[in-house]
XYZ file of C-alpha atoms in Angstrom:
529
model
C -78.009 -35.989 21.640
C -74.634 -34.293 22.122
C -75.784 -31.959 24.897
C -73.811 -33.553 27.727
C -70.704 -34.057 25.594
C -70.961 -30.496 24.289
C -71.280 -29.044 27.790
C -68.265 -30.959 29.079
C -65.956 -30.202 26.155
C -66.828 -26.495 26.073
C -66.376 -26.299 29.855
C -62.910 -27.845 29.607
C -61.903 -25.432 26.835
C -63.164 -22.438 28.807
C -60.573 -23.291 31.442
C -57.866 -22.190 28.999
C -59.173 -18.650 28.693
C -57.119 -15.916 30.238
C -53.819 -17.748 29.752
C -51.309 -15.626 27.864
C -49.274 -18.750 27.220
C -50.278 -22.377 27.610
C -47.980 -24.717 29.465
C -47.782 -28.439 28.803
C -49.611 -28.980 32.101
C -52.475 -26.719 30.947
C -52.820 -28.659 27.707
C -52.609 -32.066 29.407
C -55.297 -31.114 31.926
C -57.654 -30.052 29.137
C -56.890 -33.200 27.119
C -57.661 -35.399 30.152
C -61.041 -33.708 30.615
C -61.881 -34.087 26.932
C -60.798 -37.754 27.021
C -63.105 -38.466 29.964
C -65.984 -36.678 28.246
C -65.539 -38.724 25.060
C -65.255 -42.037 26.904
C -68.343 -41.229 28.977
C -70.131 -40.500 25.684
C -69.406 -44.093 24.571
C -66.914 -43.112 21.883
C -64.720 -46.071 20.896
C -61.468 -46.178 22.875
C -59.324 -46.385 19.730
C -60.983 -43.267 18.318
C -60.553 -41.371 21.599
C -56.881 -42.309 21.810
C -56.181 -41.194 18.243
C -58.203 -37.978 18.568
C -56.655 -36.796 21.837
C -53.179 -37.715 20.577
C -53.557 -35.491 17.517
C -55.029 -32.631 19.549
C -52.193 -32.799 22.095
C -49.514 -32.907 19.414
C -50.898 -29.852 17.648
C -51.688 -27.973 20.885
C -48.054 -28.264 21.995
C -46.761 -27.226 18.572
C -45.863 -23.882 17.055
C -49.366 -23.052 15.807
C -50.416 -22.529 19.445
C -47.185 -21.225 20.973
C -46.951 -18.459 18.346
C -50.665 -17.627 18.308
C -51.882 -14.265 19.616
C -54.718 -16.099 21.388
C -53.475 -19.592 22.338
C -56.766 -20.666 23.950
C -58.742 -19.798 20.826
C -56.218 -21.663 18.705
C -56.727 -24.796 20.820
C -60.490 -24.498 20.265
C -59.812 -24.353 16.527
C -57.611 -27.445 16.758
C -60.293 -29.379 18.665
C -62.861 -28.294 16.072
C -60.599 -29.363 13.181
C -59.947 -32.771 14.715
C -63.641 -33.306 15.512
C -64.409 -32.668 11.850
C -61.842 -35.315 10.892
C -63.256 -37.840 13.381
C -66.723 -37.256 11.917
C -65.472 -37.881 8.390
C -63.828 -34.704 7.124
C -65.578 -33.537 3.960
C -69.329 -34.002 3.492
C -69.978 -37.379 1.873
C -71.776 -37.634 -1.459
C -74.050 -40.317 -2.873
C -72.780 -41.923 -6.063
C -75.437 -42.075 -8.759
C -75.342 -44.558 -11.620
C -74.406 -43.248 -15.063
C -77.295 -45.265 -16.459
C -80.398 -45.129 -14.207
C -81.741 -46.473 -12.027
C -79.369 -45.885 -9.126
C -79.815 -48.806 -6.715
C -79.497 -48.085 -2.985
C -79.600 -51.021 -0.578
C -80.285 -50.498 3.134
C -78.805 -52.893 5.698
C -78.631 -52.997 9.485
C -79.928 -54.568 12.668
C -83.643 -54.967 13.350
C -84.938 -51.966 15.259
C -82.420 -49.556 13.739
C -85.243 -47.826 11.871
C -84.466 -48.996 8.319
C -88.043 -49.066 7.047
C -88.939 -45.583 8.266
C -85.591 -44.318 7.075
C -86.251 -45.808 3.628
C -89.333 -43.579 3.431
C -87.378 -40.540 4.618
C -84.641 -41.129 2.061
C -87.240 -41.617 -0.680
C -88.995 -38.373 0.234
C -85.666 -36.532 0.310
C -84.804 -37.966 -3.118
C -88.163 -36.809 -4.434
C -87.553 -33.277 -3.114
C -84.219 -33.308 -4.971
C -85.998 -33.966 -8.266
C -85.608 -37.750 -8.450
C -88.328 -40.358 -9.059
C -87.642 -43.051 -6.437
C -89.206 -46.486 -6.068
C -89.259 -48.300 -2.721
C -88.780 -52.086 -2.787
C -90.121 -54.178 0.118
C -87.490 -56.923 0.404
C -87.826 -57.331 4.178
C -90.011 -60.431 4.197
C -88.964 -61.626 7.656
C -90.294 -59.099 10.155
C -94.070 -59.185 10.735
C -95.864 -56.316 8.972
C -92.615 -54.926 7.525
C -94.124 -54.848 4.020
C -97.294 -53.167 5.272
C -95.236 -50.616 7.209
C -93.205 -49.709 4.120
C -96.407 -49.294 2.092
C -97.766 -46.883 4.711
C -94.488 -44.956 4.867
C -94.338 -44.819 1.070
C -97.877 -43.453 0.893
C -97.005 -40.727 3.421
C -93.877 -39.856 1.434
C -95.753 -39.833 -1.860
C -93.466 -42.532 -3.286
C -94.631 -45.807 -4.944
C -93.754 -49.124 -3.298
C -92.978 -52.390 -5.099
C -94.358 -55.106 -2.809
C -95.370 -58.298 -4.659
C -95.087 -60.499 -1.554
C -97.031 -60.166 1.718
C -93.983 -60.844 3.878
C -94.257 -62.439 7.324
C -91.847 -65.153 6.190
C -93.484 -65.660 2.778
C -91.543 -65.044 -0.452
C -87.973 -64.814 -1.730
C -86.354 -61.443 -0.836
C -83.637 -61.835 -3.485
C -86.228 -62.316 -6.239
C -88.263 -59.359 -4.934
C -85.178 -57.122 -5.020
C -84.298 -58.191 -8.584
C -87.857 -57.705 -9.838
C -88.002 -54.337 -8.085
C -84.996 -53.080 -10.044
C -86.491 -54.418 -13.298
C -89.792 -52.677 -12.520
C -87.959 -49.410 -11.873
C -86.261 -49.655 -15.263
C -89.550 -50.373 -17.005
C -91.420 -47.568 -15.206
C -88.467 -45.160 -15.585
C -87.717 -44.562 -11.913
C -84.204 -43.174 -11.577
C -83.630 -44.355 -7.968
C -84.447 -47.705 -6.318
C -84.317 -48.024 -2.521
C -84.269 -51.642 -1.330
C -85.388 -52.243 2.272
C -83.837 -55.486 3.546
C -84.421 -57.626 6.623
C -82.554 -57.128 9.870
C -82.033 -59.317 12.904
C -81.996 -58.736 16.630
C -78.294 -59.599 16.566
C -75.490 -60.325 14.142
C -75.742 -63.834 12.640
C -74.486 -65.597 9.548
C -77.991 -66.217 8.132
C -78.692 -62.497 8.069
C -75.323 -61.730 6.486
C -75.854 -64.430 3.856
C -79.253 -63.042 2.834
C -77.863 -59.499 2.636
C -74.927 -60.704 0.520
C -77.282 -62.564 -1.839
C -79.400 -59.438 -2.364
C -76.255 -57.353 -2.860
C -74.888 -59.769 -5.474
C -78.252 -59.976 -7.266
C -78.935 -56.234 -7.665
C -75.333 -54.922 -7.619
C -76.219 -51.726 -5.690
C -74.492 -48.430 -6.431
C -74.685 -47.612 -2.715
C -75.060 -49.941 0.261
C -76.015 -47.873 3.278
C -75.585 -49.215 6.797
C -78.388 -47.905 9.018
C -77.368 -47.708 12.663
C -79.239 -46.599 15.751
C -77.249 -43.651 17.129
C -78.347 -44.604 20.645
C -76.536 -47.961 20.903
C -73.245 -46.403 21.999
C -69.978 -48.346 21.703
C -71.818 -51.349 20.235
C -72.218 -49.254 17.083
C -68.540 -49.659 16.235
C -68.648 -53.445 16.755
C -71.821 -53.884 14.694
C -70.494 -51.603 11.949
C -67.269 -53.608 11.695
C -69.269 -56.847 11.444
C -71.409 -55.478 8.594
C -68.386 -54.002 6.838
C -66.603 -57.352 6.893
C -69.707 -59.508 6.325
C -71.618 -57.546 3.682
C -69.653 -54.422 2.910
C -71.180 -50.958 2.801
C -70.309 -47.634 1.187
C -71.851 -45.217 3.673
C -73.610 -44.853 7.011
C -76.988 -43.411 7.963
C -77.546 -42.489 11.616
C -81.084 -42.939 12.892
C -82.535 -41.500 16.120
C -79.924 -38.743 16.315
C -82.488 -36.714 18.255
C -82.465 -39.217 21.140
C -81.076 -38.794 24.637
C -78.134 -41.157 24.218
C -74.546 -40.030 24.555
C -73.654 -39.780 20.878
C -70.689 -42.148 20.786
C -71.928 -43.873 17.621
C -71.595 -40.755 15.479
C -68.065 -40.134 16.711
C -66.931 -43.758 16.427
C -68.243 -45.242 13.194
C -66.246 -43.305 10.613
C -63.013 -43.702 12.553
C -63.524 -47.452 12.942
C -64.898 -48.329 9.482
C -63.403 -45.570 7.299
C -66.848 -45.113 5.733
C -68.569 -41.691 5.634
C -71.784 -40.803 7.442
C -74.050 -39.582 4.636
C -77.385 -38.870 6.335
C -78.921 -38.458 9.769
C -82.489 -38.927 10.967
C -83.293 -36.230 13.531
C -86.907 -36.957 14.492
C -90.039 -39.003 13.879
C -91.411 -36.911 11.012
C -90.477 -37.917 7.464
C -89.110 -34.406 6.973
C -86.700 -34.715 9.905
C -83.934 -36.109 7.755
C -80.833 -34.282 6.610
C -77.464 -34.707 5.011
C -74.664 -35.185 7.499
C -72.096 -32.387 7.469
C -69.079 -33.177 9.696
C -68.072 -29.519 10.020
C -71.555 -28.432 11.090
C -71.863 -31.295 13.576
C -68.488 -30.354 15.077
C -69.742 -26.783 15.449
C -72.836 -28.042 17.280
C -70.724 -30.105 19.659
C -68.585 -27.041 20.457
C -71.717 -24.871 20.914
C -70.875 -22.781 17.845
C -74.305 -23.316 16.340
C -75.360 -24.514 12.902
C -76.796 -21.486 11.154
C -76.198 -22.937 7.672
C -78.578 -25.836 8.318
C -81.051 -23.361 9.802
C -80.878 -21.300 6.601
C -81.395 -24.390 4.442
C -84.471 -25.347 6.458
C -85.809 -21.813 6.135
C -85.291 -21.837 2.370
C -87.457 -24.950 2.116
C -90.151 -23.800 4.547
C -90.553 -20.099 3.784
C -92.542 -18.780 0.881
C -90.158 -16.305 -0.767
C -93.032 -14.323 -2.259
C -94.702 -13.968 1.142
C -91.390 -12.930 2.724
C -90.903 -10.226 0.100
C -94.467 -8.989 0.631
C -93.849 -8.752 4.373
C -90.611 -6.830 3.811
C -92.289 -4.449 1.356
C -95.163 -3.870 3.765
C -92.798 -2.993 6.598
C -90.766 -0.704 4.353
C -93.909 1.147 3.235
C -94.852 1.903 6.837
C -98.051 -0.171 6.854
C -99.166 -1.571 10.197
C -98.110 -5.077 11.144
C -101.371 -6.944 11.842
C -102.292 -10.130 13.658
C -102.946 -11.702 10.246
C -99.338 -10.938 9.304
C -98.120 -12.443 12.550
C -100.237 -15.593 12.091
C -98.889 -16.057 8.564
C -95.284 -15.648 9.712
C -95.807 -18.009 12.635
C -97.219 -20.704 10.329
C -94.176 -20.449 8.065
C -91.913 -20.655 11.099
C -93.724 -23.814 12.246
C -93.126 -25.333 8.801
C -89.420 -25.352 9.634
C -90.088 -27.886 12.394
C -89.438 -27.728 16.106
C -88.759 -24.198 17.331
C -86.786 -25.713 20.194
C -84.487 -27.421 17.682
C -84.127 -24.225 15.662
C -83.115 -22.224 18.715
C -80.654 -24.972 19.596
C -78.905 -24.378 16.263
C -77.999 -20.817 17.207
C -74.493 -20.181 18.560
C -73.825 -20.148 22.312
C -77.186 -21.648 23.249
C -75.571 -24.070 25.691
C -76.122 -21.540 28.467
C -79.876 -21.818 27.816
C -79.842 -25.633 27.763
C -82.145 -26.187 30.732
C -84.486 -23.415 29.670
C -84.696 -24.802 26.133
C -85.466 -28.267 27.502
C -88.398 -26.744 29.410
C -89.629 -24.782 26.398
C -93.301 -25.655 25.841
C -94.086 -25.511 22.128
C -97.767 -26.209 22.777
C -98.106 -22.591 23.903
C -97.670 -21.549 20.272
C -100.844 -23.471 19.482
C -102.689 -21.412 22.095
C -101.542 -18.177 20.478
C -102.708 -19.486 17.107
C -106.072 -20.492 18.604
C -106.536 -17.014 20.084
C -105.842 -15.270 16.772
C -108.073 -17.677 14.824
C -110.909 -16.977 17.267
C -110.863 -13.314 16.231
C -112.855 -11.837 13.367
C -110.971 -10.461 10.320
C -111.768 -6.954 11.534
C -110.323 -7.692 14.982
C -107.131 -9.109 13.485
C -106.543 -6.033 11.361
C -107.467 -3.593 14.133
C -106.963 -5.074 17.641
C -107.952 -1.734 19.209
C -111.623 -2.588 18.748
C -111.343 -5.697 20.950
C -113.340 -4.603 23.995
C -114.351 -6.584 27.074
C -117.193 -8.542 25.504
C -115.091 -9.402 22.463
C -112.300 -10.625 24.731
C -114.733 -12.894 26.561
C -115.907 -14.334 23.243
C -112.323 -14.897 22.008
C -111.352 -16.565 25.300
C -114.305 -18.966 25.077
C -113.575 -19.756 21.441
C -109.868 -20.414 21.990
C -110.104 -22.241 25.308
C -107.975 -19.637 27.066
C -108.607 -16.900 29.632
C -109.305 -13.196 29.256
C -106.062 -12.522 31.100
C -104.149 -14.454 28.443
C -105.921 -12.460 25.729
C -104.945 -9.219 27.461
C -101.330 -10.281 27.780
C -101.071 -11.338 24.135
C -102.581 -8.065 22.916
C -100.241 -6.055 25.129
C -97.278 -7.984 23.825
C -98.484 -7.658 20.245
C -98.774 -3.902 20.668
C -95.091 -3.772 21.612
C -94.159 -5.960 18.627
C -96.227 -3.777 16.300
C -94.320 -0.709 17.440
C -91.023 -2.548 17.020
C -91.947 -3.541 13.463
C -92.855 0.051 12.648
C -89.485 1.228 13.939
C -87.643 -1.474 12.000
C -89.564 -0.577 8.860
C -88.451 3.043 9.132
C -84.847 2.365 10.053
C -84.031 -0.832 8.184
C -86.731 -1.359 5.560
C -87.498 -4.717 7.137
C -85.033 -6.164 9.622
C -86.349 -9.270 11.299
C -89.254 -11.589 11.184
C -92.322 -10.974 13.306
C -92.482 -13.726 15.862
C -88.764 -14.109 16.433
C -87.724 -14.095 20.122
C -88.781 -10.860 21.745
C -92.040 -10.740 19.773
C -95.271 -12.537 20.583
C -95.213 -16.266 20.197
C -91.678 -16.916 21.392
C -90.243 -17.625 24.824
C -93.538 -18.882 26.158
C -94.496 -20.018 29.622
C -97.593 -21.535 31.156
C -96.950 -19.963 34.535
C -96.228 -16.489 33.220
C -98.728 -13.811 34.178
C -98.910 -10.054 34.324
C -97.588 -7.323 32.077
C -94.046 -7.451 30.872
C -91.541 -5.065 32.343
C -89.743 -2.864 29.803
C -86.413 -4.220 28.662
C -83.288 -2.487 29.826
C -81.279 -1.036 26.985
C -77.684 -2.179 26.735
C -75.437 0.800 26.208
C -72.875 0.570 23.462
C -69.256 0.715 24.514
C -67.355 3.889 23.723
C -64.015 2.088 23.561
C -62.241 2.099 20.201
C -60.513 -1.172 21.045
C -62.731 -3.854 19.394
C -61.891 -6.575 21.911
C -62.434 -4.263 24.867
C -65.629 -2.890 23.346
C -67.036 -6.385 22.836
C -66.151 -7.340 26.403
C -67.775 -4.190 27.831
C -70.888 -4.759 25.731
C -71.169 -8.375 26.929
C -70.778 -7.292 30.558
C -73.436 -4.615 30.109
C -75.801 -7.161 28.561
C -75.182 -9.543 31.449
C -75.943 -6.823 33.989
C -79.114 -5.874 32.143
C -80.265 -9.503 32.131
C -79.490 -9.848 35.831
C -81.494 -6.722 36.524
C -84.781 -8.547 36.175
C -85.566 -8.354 32.473
C -88.367 -10.731 31.654
C -88.437 -13.092 28.773
C -91.217 -13.203 26.232
C -94.128 -15.369 27.216
C -96.652 -15.877 24.484
C -99.036 -14.003 26.738
C -96.569 -11.366 27.901
C -95.324 -12.909 31.158
C -91.787 -13.581 32.348
C -89.931 -16.437 30.738
C -87.417 -16.989 33.489
C -89.943 -17.613 36.229
C -91.713 -20.131 34.023
C -88.520 -22.031 33.265
C -88.559 -20.919 29.653
C -85.703 -19.444 27.572
C -85.192 -15.748 28.296
C -84.451 -14.741 24.719
C -85.957 -11.275 24.672
C -82.534 -9.730 24.063
C -81.999 -11.843 20.960
C -81.311 -9.581 17.979
C -82.396 -11.058 14.614
C -80.183 -8.513 12.835
C -77.138 -10.391 14.161
C -78.023 -13.384 11.996
C -76.287 -13.771 8.612
C -77.771 -11.610 5.794
C -79.186 -14.689 4.055
C -81.149 -15.638 7.182
C -82.439 -12.081 7.654
C -83.704 -12.044 4.075
C -85.519 -15.341 4.524
C -87.088 -14.092 7.733
C -88.722 -11.114 6.103
C -85.872 -8.596 6.012
C -83.964 -7.150 3.061
């Protein structure tokens, strides 16, 4: 969602690099560019004015003028102020001292309340709670039925005594839902209420009546992150008409400009607690202002990536993989398939790569990344016999024909995958000797990542980037980056699933990505030590 805003803000900040000292004109030029970027992203004018004013005041102060690297200090200031605009500290849900905790959802029709109720319930369940969903939206056609379906998918019971479609009293349903939760010993009640296509007094009155009847511990305002500046106006209306304690952003994975996320907290003084980042019930996460600010400034969000990995990866399997590598055993196609399945459990690989730092330069390539190619690799491996997976050397011409027919691919694609796997196998053997683990099979540079439909032919060997001999850390880092850039420009090919070039297929050229540069916690989760 923040791609365009991120690109424009980072581009404006890059213009400050190379300045030994920053003049007032330099700062004002950067502030103007950031202001335009925020306004074009549909951020509320009042929020933009306050944000840029604080940034300018600090950028012209002593913390920048006395800094060894003024440009970097300005980046830090922008990051700090973005965190404040997004809410400062991470917001927390307030649970009742005596269960059940009652959470009421409110918002406009179409904001995604019903689906989000299921996501919140599933998240609560994963946190060890026993939630109950209450179908108090009796206005919208099939709203009750939709919540029952969502509840079934989430594995959470639904209290739905009325069929809906205009039949029944939503206030009575909400009250009876809380009573049922107490009787059945559910510790959390999530009440889904009716919305409207626009703000009107009838809707506000019904929401107030439900609020007064069940006395919720949290009233969460669900807002579509794609509605832009209208988000601030709608949020103010709900704050004044019903009152709410926190905000949940839905559809944060959309293509809109992102102004809602940057406006709501500043306008309403209420924290954003959660964000829905996709259609799946699992694509739901707590909202961390500091991490979101890092994403906007293209600094990545490795902490969220680690949290997703902790949930998706089987720790026992990861330790087995690390022990196998350390013992010098061969890395087989079965091992690769197992690792790839765990990686897929984390969700979209495109989204995961987007959480890594400095991925803005790969934006177009990431947008063109075709995740369906991973399914082809999986189909190829599953079309092999157990013996072929453990010893690919026995896969002769007739076997390749059989595998191609079984997987719906071509012999050429089989050849390319096996060639690429051979390289990955050697890499794993080297990592096992030198690092007793290191990185996870299937990360960029290994088979299954950086895929491309158009890629064909064997992969050219990667150019090695020489380490700088300079003892000056800054100079050494600069020389290393320049060497890496030259190596990439020299025609290095990215990793197609079948061994072809990523760049020519419009896919991310991530073959130079080094998993060992990730934080130690991430390396451990990905099969290292």
